[in-house]
Amino acid sequence: MDKLPKDPAILVSSINMFLRDEEFDSLEALCYCYNQEPQALKDYLYAHGFVYSEEQHQFRPKGFETNTDL
C-alpha cells in the first residue's frame, strides 16, 4: 500500500490490521511511514466515530471504551 485510504471505515480497518499484524509497533511508526501526523489522524477518525485505544493499540468505535456490559 503506497498511501493510506481516505475512506474512514477502510482507513480504520487498514490501520488496525497493520498494528495487529505487527507491521508497525506503534501508531506513530505507522504515521511516520505514511507521512501523517498521529494527532491529525486521530482527530480525523474521531470526527468519523472512532477513538484510538492506547491500551489495545487500535481504533475502536466511540463509546466502546465506556461500555462495561461486555
Tab-separated table of C-alpha atoms in Angstrom:
chain	number	residue	atom	x	y	z
A	1	MET	CA	0.000	0.000	0.000
A	2	ASP	CA	1.581	3.261	-1.143
A	3	LYS	CA	-0.706	5.563	0.828
A	4	LEU	CA	-3.395	5.308	3.462
A	5	PRO	CA	-7.016	5.120	2.254
A	6	LYS	CA	-9.235	8.203	2.603
A	7	ASP	CA	-12.493	6.374	3.428
A	8	PRO	CA	-12.770	6.316	7.264
A	9	ALA	CA	-14.020	2.712	7.528
A	10	ILE	CA	-11.318	1.374	5.218
A	11	LEU	CA	-8.706	3.554	6.927
A	12	VAL	CA	-9.592	2.184	10.380
A	13	SER	CA	-9.528	-1.359	9.066
A	14	SER	CA	-6.148	-0.852	7.412
A	15	ILE	CA	-4.540	0.800	10.430
A	16	ASN	CA	-5.857	-1.825	12.831
A	17	MET	CA	-4.620	-4.593	10.517
A	18	PHE	CA	-1.131	-3.064	10.315
A	19	LEU	CA	-0.959	-2.733	14.106
A	20	ARG	CA	-2.485	-6.163	14.801
A	21	ASP	CA	-0.226	-7.989	12.355
A	22	GLU	CA	2.782	-6.175	13.821
A	23	GLU	CA	3.734	-4.457	10.580
A	24	PHE	CA	4.261	-1.428	12.841
A	25	ASP	CA	4.883	-1.410	16.579
A	26	SER	CA	3.050	1.871	17.181
A	27	LEU	CA	0.634	4.303	15.594
A	28	GLU	CA	3.455	6.843	15.488
A	29	ALA	CA	5.679	4.472	13.456
A	30	LEU	CA	2.836	3.824	11.015
A	31	CYS	CA	2.179	7.556	10.651
A	32	TYR	CA	5.877	8.254	10.101
A	33	CYS	CA	5.989	5.676	7.302
A	34	TYR	CA	2.960	7.223	5.571
A	35	ASN	CA	3.973	10.835	6.249
A	36	GLN	CA	0.958	11.532	8.501
A	37	GLU	CA	0.671	13.351	11.807
A	38	PRO	CA	-0.646	10.977	14.501
A	39	GLN	CA	-2.854	13.627	16.123
A	40	ALA	CA	-4.314	14.686	12.768
A	41	LEU	CA	-5.160	11.064	12.007
A	42	LYS	CA	-6.736	10.608	15.455
A	43	ASP	CA	-8.755	13.803	15.009
A	44	TYR	CA	-9.950	12.777	11.539
A	45	LEU	CA	-11.090	9.364	12.706
A	46	TYR	CA	-12.615	10.780	15.899
A	47	ALA	CA	-14.759	13.034	13.713
A	48	HIS	CA	-15.911	9.873	11.913
A	49	GLY	CA	-16.809	7.945	15.066
A	50	PHE	CA	-13.571	6.240	16.120
A	51	VAL	CA	-11.251	6.712	19.059
A	52	TYR	CA	-7.715	5.340	19.467
A	53	SER	CA	-7.134	2.944	22.367
A	54	GLU	CA	-3.537	3.274	23.580
A	55	GLU	CA	-4.006	0.140	25.690
A	56	GLN	CA	-5.093	-2.066	22.791
A	57	HIS	CA	-3.190	-0.247	20.019
A	58	GLN	CA	-6.233	0.036	17.774
A	59	PHE	CA	-9.047	2.333	16.762
A	60	ARG	CA	-12.435	1.454	18.195
A	61	PRO	CA	-15.921	2.901	17.797
A	62	LYS	CA	-16.650	5.859	20.075
A	63	GLY	CA	-18.307	4.711	23.277
A	64	PHE	CA	-16.877	1.207	23.129
A	65	GLU	CA	-14.299	2.052	25.793
A	66	THR	CA	-17.053	3.114	28.227
A	67	ASN	CA	-19.287	0.061	27.708
A	68	THR	CA	-18.889	-2.129	30.796
A	69	ASP	CA	-21.508	-4.709	29.735
A	70	LEU	CA	-19.021	-6.549	27.511
